[in-house]
JSON list of C-alpha atoms in Angstrom, two decimals:
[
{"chain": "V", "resi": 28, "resn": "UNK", "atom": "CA", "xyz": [0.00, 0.00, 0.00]},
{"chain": "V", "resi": 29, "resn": "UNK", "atom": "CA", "xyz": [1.12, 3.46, -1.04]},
{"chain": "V", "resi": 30, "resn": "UNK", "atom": "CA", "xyz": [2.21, 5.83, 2.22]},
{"chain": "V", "resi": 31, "resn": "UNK", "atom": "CA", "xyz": [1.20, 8.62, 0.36]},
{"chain": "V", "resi": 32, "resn": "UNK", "atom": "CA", "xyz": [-1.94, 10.17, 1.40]},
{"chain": "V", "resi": 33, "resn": "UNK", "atom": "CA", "xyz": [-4.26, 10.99, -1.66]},
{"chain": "V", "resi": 34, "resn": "UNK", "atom": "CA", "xyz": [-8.04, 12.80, -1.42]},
{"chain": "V", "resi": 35, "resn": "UNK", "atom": "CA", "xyz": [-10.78, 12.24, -3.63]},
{"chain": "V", "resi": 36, "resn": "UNK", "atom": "CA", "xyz": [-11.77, 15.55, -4.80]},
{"chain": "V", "resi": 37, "resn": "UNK", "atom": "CA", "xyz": [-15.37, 15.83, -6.61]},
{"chain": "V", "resi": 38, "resn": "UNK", "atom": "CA", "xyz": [-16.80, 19.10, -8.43]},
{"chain": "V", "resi": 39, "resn": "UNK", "atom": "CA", "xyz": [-20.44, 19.62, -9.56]},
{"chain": "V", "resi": 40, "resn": "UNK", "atom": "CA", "xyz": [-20.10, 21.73, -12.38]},
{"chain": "V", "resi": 41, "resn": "UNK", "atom": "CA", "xyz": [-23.00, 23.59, -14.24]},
{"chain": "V", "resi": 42, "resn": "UNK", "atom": "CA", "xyz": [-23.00, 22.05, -17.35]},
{"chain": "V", "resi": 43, "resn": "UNK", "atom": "CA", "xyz": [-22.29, 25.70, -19.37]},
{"chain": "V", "resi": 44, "resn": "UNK", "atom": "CA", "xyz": [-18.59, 25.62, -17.27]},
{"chain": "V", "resi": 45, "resn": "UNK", "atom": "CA", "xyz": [-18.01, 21.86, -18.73]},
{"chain": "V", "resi": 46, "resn": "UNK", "atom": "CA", "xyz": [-15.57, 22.89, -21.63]},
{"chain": "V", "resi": 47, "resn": "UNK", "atom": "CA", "xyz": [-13.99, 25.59, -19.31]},
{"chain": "V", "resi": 48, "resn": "UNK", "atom": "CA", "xyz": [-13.58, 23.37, -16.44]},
{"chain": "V", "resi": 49, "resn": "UNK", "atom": "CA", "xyz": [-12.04, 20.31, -18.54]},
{"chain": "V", "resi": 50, "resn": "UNK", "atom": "CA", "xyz": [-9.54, 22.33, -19.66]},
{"chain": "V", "resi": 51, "resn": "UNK", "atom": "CA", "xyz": [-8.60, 24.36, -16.60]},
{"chain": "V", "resi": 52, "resn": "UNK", "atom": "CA", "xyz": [-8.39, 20.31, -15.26]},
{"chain": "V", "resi": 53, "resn": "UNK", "atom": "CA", "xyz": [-5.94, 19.18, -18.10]},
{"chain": "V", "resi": 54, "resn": "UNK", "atom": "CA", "xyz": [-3.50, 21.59, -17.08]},
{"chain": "V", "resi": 55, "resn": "UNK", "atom": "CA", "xyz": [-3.63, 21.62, -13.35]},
{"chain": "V", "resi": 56, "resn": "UNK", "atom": "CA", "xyz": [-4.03, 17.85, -13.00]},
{"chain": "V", "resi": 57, "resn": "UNK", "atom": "CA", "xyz": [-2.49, 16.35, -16.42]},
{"chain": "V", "resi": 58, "resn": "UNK", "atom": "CA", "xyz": [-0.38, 13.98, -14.00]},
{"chain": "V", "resi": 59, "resn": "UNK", "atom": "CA", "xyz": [-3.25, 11.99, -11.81]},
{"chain": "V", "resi": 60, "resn": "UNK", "atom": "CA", "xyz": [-6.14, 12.65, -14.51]},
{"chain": "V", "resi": 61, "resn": "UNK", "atom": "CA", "xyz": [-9.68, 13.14, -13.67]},
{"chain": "V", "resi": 62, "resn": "UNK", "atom": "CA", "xyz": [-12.97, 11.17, -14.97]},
{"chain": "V", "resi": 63, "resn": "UNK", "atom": "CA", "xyz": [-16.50, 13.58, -15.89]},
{"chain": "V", "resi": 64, "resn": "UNK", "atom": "CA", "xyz": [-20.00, 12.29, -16.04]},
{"chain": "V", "resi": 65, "resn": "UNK", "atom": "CA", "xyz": [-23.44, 13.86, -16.34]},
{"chain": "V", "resi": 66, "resn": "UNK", "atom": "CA", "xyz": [-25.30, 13.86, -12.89]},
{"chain": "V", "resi": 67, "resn": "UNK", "atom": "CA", "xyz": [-28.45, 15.47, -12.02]},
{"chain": "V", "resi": 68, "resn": "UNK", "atom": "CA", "xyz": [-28.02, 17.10, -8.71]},
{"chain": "V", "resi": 69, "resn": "UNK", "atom": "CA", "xyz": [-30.73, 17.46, -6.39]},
{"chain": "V", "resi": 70, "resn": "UNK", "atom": "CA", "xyz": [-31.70, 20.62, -3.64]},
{"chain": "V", "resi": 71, "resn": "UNK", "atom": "CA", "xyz": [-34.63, 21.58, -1.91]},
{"chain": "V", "resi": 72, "resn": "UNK", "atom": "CA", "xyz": [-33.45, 25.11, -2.83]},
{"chain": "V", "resi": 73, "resn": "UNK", "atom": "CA", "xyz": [-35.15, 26.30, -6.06]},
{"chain": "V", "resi": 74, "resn": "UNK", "atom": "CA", "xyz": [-32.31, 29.02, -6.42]},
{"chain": "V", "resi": 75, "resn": "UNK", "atom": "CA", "xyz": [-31.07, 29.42, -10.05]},
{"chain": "V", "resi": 76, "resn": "UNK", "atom": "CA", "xyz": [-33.51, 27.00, -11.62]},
{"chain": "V", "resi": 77, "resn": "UNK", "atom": "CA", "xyz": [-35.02, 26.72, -14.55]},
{"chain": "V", "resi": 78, "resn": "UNK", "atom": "CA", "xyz": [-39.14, 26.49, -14.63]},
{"chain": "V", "resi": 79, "resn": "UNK", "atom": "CA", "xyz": [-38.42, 22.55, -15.88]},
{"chain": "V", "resi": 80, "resn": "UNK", "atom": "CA", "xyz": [-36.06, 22.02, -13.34]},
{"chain": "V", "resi": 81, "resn": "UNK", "atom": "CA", "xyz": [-37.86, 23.84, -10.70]},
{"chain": "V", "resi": 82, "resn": "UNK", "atom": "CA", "xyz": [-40.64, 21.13, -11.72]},
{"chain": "V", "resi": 83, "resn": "UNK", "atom": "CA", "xyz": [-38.82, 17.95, -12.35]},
{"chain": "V", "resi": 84, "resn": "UNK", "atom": "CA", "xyz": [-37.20, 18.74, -8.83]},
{"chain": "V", "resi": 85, "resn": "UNK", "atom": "CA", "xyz": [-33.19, 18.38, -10.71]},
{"chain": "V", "resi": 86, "resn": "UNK", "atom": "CA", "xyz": [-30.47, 20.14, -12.21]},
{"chain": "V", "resi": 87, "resn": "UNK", "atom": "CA", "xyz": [-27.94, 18.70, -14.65]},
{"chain": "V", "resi": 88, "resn": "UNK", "atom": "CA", "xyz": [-24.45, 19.14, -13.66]},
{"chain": "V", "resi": 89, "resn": "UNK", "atom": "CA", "xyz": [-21.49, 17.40, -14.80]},
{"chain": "V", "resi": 90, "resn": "UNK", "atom": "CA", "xyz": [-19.09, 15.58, -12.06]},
{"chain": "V", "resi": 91, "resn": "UNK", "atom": "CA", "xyz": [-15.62, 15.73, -12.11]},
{"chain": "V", "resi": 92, "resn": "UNK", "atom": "CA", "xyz": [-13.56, 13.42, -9.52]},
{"chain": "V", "resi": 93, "resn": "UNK", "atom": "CA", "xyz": [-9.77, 13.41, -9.36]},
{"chain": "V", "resi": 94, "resn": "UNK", "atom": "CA", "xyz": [-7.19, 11.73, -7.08]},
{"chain": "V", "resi": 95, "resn": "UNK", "atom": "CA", "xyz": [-4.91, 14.16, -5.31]},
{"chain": "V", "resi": 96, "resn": "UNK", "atom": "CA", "xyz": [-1.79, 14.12, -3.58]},
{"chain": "V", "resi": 97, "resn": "UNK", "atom": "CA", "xyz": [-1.64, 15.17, -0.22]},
{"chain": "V", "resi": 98, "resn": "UNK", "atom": "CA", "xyz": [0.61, 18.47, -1.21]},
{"chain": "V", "resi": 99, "resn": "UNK", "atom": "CA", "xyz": [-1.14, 19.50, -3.94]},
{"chain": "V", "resi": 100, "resn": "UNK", "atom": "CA", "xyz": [-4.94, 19.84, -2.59]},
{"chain": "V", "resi": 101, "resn": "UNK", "atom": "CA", "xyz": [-4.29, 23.00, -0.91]},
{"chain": "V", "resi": 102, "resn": "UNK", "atom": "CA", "xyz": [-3.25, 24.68, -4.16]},
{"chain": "V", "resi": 103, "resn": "UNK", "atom": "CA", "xyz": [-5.95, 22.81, -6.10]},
{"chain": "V", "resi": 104, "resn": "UNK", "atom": "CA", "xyz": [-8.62, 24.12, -4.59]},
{"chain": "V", "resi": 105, "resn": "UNK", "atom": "CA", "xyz": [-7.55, 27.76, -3.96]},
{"chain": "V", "resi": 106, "resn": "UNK", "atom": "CA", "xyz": [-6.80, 27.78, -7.27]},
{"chain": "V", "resi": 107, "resn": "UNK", "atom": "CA", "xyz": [-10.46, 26.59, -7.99]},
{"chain": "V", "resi": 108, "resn": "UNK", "atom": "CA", "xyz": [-12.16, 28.98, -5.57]},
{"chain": "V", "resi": 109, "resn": "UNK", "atom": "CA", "xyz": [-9.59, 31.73, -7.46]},
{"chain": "V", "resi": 110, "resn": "UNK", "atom": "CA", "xyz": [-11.09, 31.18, -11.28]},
{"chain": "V", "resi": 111, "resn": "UNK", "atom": "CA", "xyz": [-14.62, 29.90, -10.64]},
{"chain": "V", "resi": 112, "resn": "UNK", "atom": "CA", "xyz": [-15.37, 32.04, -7.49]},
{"chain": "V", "resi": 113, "resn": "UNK", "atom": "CA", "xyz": [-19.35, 32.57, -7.85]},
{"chain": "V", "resi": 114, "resn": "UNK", "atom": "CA", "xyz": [-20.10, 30.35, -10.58]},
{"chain": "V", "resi": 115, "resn": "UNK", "atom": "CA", "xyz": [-22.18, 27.84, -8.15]},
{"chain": "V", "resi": 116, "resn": "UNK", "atom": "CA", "xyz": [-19.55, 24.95, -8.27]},
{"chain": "V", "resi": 117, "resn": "UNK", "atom": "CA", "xyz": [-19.83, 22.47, -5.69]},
{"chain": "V", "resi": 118, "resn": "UNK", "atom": "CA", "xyz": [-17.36, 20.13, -4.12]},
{"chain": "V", "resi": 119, "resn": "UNK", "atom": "CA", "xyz": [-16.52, 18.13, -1.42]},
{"chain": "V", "resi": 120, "resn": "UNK", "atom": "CA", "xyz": [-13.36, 16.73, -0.13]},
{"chain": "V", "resi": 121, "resn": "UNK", "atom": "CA", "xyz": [-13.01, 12.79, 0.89]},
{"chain": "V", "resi": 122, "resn": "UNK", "atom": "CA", "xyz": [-9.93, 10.68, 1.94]},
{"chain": "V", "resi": 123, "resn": "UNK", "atom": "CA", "xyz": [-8.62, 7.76, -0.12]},
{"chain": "V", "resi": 124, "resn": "UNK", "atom": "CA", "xyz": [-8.55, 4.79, 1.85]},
{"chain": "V", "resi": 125, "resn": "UNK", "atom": "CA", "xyz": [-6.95, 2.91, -0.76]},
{"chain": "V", "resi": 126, "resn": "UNK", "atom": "CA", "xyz": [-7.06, 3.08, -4.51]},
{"chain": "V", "resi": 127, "resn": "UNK", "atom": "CA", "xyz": [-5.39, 0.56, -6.96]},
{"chain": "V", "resi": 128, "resn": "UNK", "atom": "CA", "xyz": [-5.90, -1.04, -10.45]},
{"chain": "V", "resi": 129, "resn": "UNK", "atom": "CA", "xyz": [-6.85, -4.92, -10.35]}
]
């Protein structure tokens, strides 16, 4: 097992950042890589929704999850919260337990 301590680092983007984001993600994490998918994010809040979405009770966002090294989350995500500041991103932090390829 690797002594290395990694996070698991996951973004909700609004889908009209996708392009932006992927690139901004190509350069800053180019080493580790990152995987995207479509999700539809759900919030009892009804603040920035569309009519539809204020109906169908979701919002589609695209996910972004990347493995990080211990030393480089701090810069990660203040360089995040530097270039997206107020677009509605959301993320959350989580430690690796252990990560592999089998």
């Amino acid at each position: 097992m690797n002594n290395t301590k990694e996070y698991l680092v996951t973004l909700n983007v609004p889908t009209d950042l996708e392009e932006v984001v992927v690139d901004n993600l190509l350069m800053q994490e180019s080493e580790h890589g990152f995987s995207s998918f479509p999700v539809n994010a759900h919030d009892h809040k009804n603040i920035g929704l569309s009519l539809a979405e204020q109906v169908s009770g979701r919002q589609k966002k695209i996910r972004f999850q990347m493995y990080v090294p211990e030393e480089r989350l701090d810069a990660l995500l203040e360089h995040l919260r530097k270039e997206y500041s107020g677009s509605g991103i959301h993320y959350w932090v989580l430690p690796v337990i252990e990560n592999g390829i089998i």
